[in-house]
Amino acid sequence: MDSKLSLSFFVFLLLVVTISSSSVQAADQLQEFITPILTYWKSVLPQTPIPATIERLLHPAAETENYSFEVEKAPTIYISYKSAATENQMQNDRNAQLFLKRSITPGTKMVLDLTGTTSSPPFLSLKDSMAAPFSSGKLPEILGLFSIQRGSLKAAAVRRALAECEEPPLDGESKRCVTSLESMVEFIEAELGDGDVRIVETAVARGGLVSGRQEYVVGSAGPRLLRAEGVVSCHSEPYPRALYYCHATKHIEIYKVHMLGANGIVVDAVMTCHTNTSAWNPDYIGFRMLRVKPGTEPICHFMPQGNLIFALLSKKANLMS
Ligand SMILES: *[C@@H]1O[C@H](CO)[C@@H](O)[C@H](O)[C@H]1NC(C)=O
Ligand SMILES: *[C@@H]1O[C@H](CO)[C@@H](O)[C@H](O)[C@H]1NC(C)=O
């Protein structure tokens, strides 16, 4: 080997060693981040594996890294039941995807967007999530931290997410916005307790992702009720870090609806119906769109992929008997 060749061979070796040791380091970091979360998850939710939509959000987040997050593509779920609809929302009502329960029957056709967010900013560690600024009062600081321009669509999404999180819960309900998986699990445990808790999610029959707005036809079985003793819904929100708006909801029914999409996709969609809307704002977008009054007809919405419903199927005592 001549000396030039051996030198470049040496440099090559050095590179290989450096790259593999840094990827070993990254793998170690990932293990260090992920292991306690998985252990905690298993202790609280032994019957439920971590869903793929959550697992991909589990990697250490660089503090100020610009993770992309979508602000327009994902359909909006109108979960601010205490808020009046704005005129702007009324004009964009094609995204509201709200229905009367009696209108969803075998053969019903409707245009829906069940796409989940495809961008995936990661969860924070519990420690980082507790230290991170998270309130409307700190909006300028938050925008600065993630280099988001004031007045941009992203800034509007962050402002809206914070406002939704700060809105007080409905009477007798509880809610928590979480930016770490530990906080999510802790909330589930506090609200649902010990028992057989399962996750229900909108899913494609043969696996994969739902995409785009299209017409769906409800299958011949119609909506199938899932019997649950308690329900917590966690909705993913556009934000520079993984953010879920979780709330323990009363007067709710969970249905699975088998549907065929115009592009041939078969989806098992999750539909939640609110059976007692009497405490909601009379100007809530759903009342205006569907022309019904609070406390009358049940109002339903379809969950886009990646929204998680934690359903307590039976309490521990029942499990053992
Ligand atoms: C994030 O993006 C903005 C522009 O959009 C840029 O100015 C900033 O340097 C980026 N920050 C990081 C940490 O990459
Ligand atoms: C509906 O909710 C209201 C308050 O939110 C409550 O007063 C009423 O009893 C509930 N109705 C039923 C049938 O549970």
mmCIF file of N, CA and C and ligand atoms in Angstrom, residues 64-66 146-147, ligand 1:
data_model
loop_
_atom_site.group_PDB
_atom_site.id
_atom_site.type_symbol
_atom_site.label_atom_id
_atom_site.label_comp_id
_atom_site.label_asym_id
_atom_site.label_seq_id
_atom_site.Cartn_x
_atom_site.Cartn_y
_atom_site.Cartn_z
ATOM 1 N N THR A 64 -34.327 23.602 20.490
ATOM 2 C CA THR A 64 -34.974 24.643 19.684
ATOM 3 C C THR A 64 -35.108 24.229 18.224
ATOM 4 N N GLU A 65 -34.919 22.955 17.954
ATOM 5 C CA GLU A 65 -35.010 22.459 16.574
ATOM 6 C C GLU A 65 -36.377 22.811 15.957
ATOM 7 N N ASN A 66 -36.361 23.172 14.674
ATOM 8 C CA ASN A 66 -37.620 23.472 13.978
ATOM 9 C C ASN A 66 -38.247 22.191 13.449
ATOM 10 N N PHE A 146 -39.028 28.904 18.996
ATOM 11 C CA PHE A 146 -39.099 28.019 17.830
ATOM 12 C C PHE A 146 -38.951 28.787 16.515
ATOM 13 N N SER A 147 -38.479 30.029 16.595
ATOM 14 C CA SER A 147 -38.292 30.880 15.406
ATOM 15 C C SER A 147 -39.534 30.908 14.529
HETATM 16 C C1 LIG B 1 -35.730 27.771 12.410
HETATM 17 O O1 LIG B 1 -36.232 28.360 11.226
HETATM 18 C C2 LIG B 1 -36.002 29.761 11.143
HETATM 19 C C3 LIG B 1 -36.622 30.254 9.855
HETATM 20 O O2 LIG B 1 -37.833 29.657 9.608
HETATM 21 C C4 LIG B 1 -34.520 30.070 11.204
HETATM 22 O O3 LIG B 1 -34.303 31.459 11.185
HETATM 23 C C5 LIG B 1 -33.938 29.472 12.480
HETATM 24 O O4 LIG B 1 -32.541 29.656 12.499
HETATM 25 C C6 LIG B 1 -34.260 27.988 12.553
HETATM 26 N N1 LIG B 1 -33.760 27.489 13.847
HETATM 27 C C7 LIG B 1 -33.100 26.340 13.968
HETATM 28 C C8 LIG B 1 -32.652 26.000 15.344
HETATM 29 O O5 LIG B 1 -32.877 25.606 13.027
#
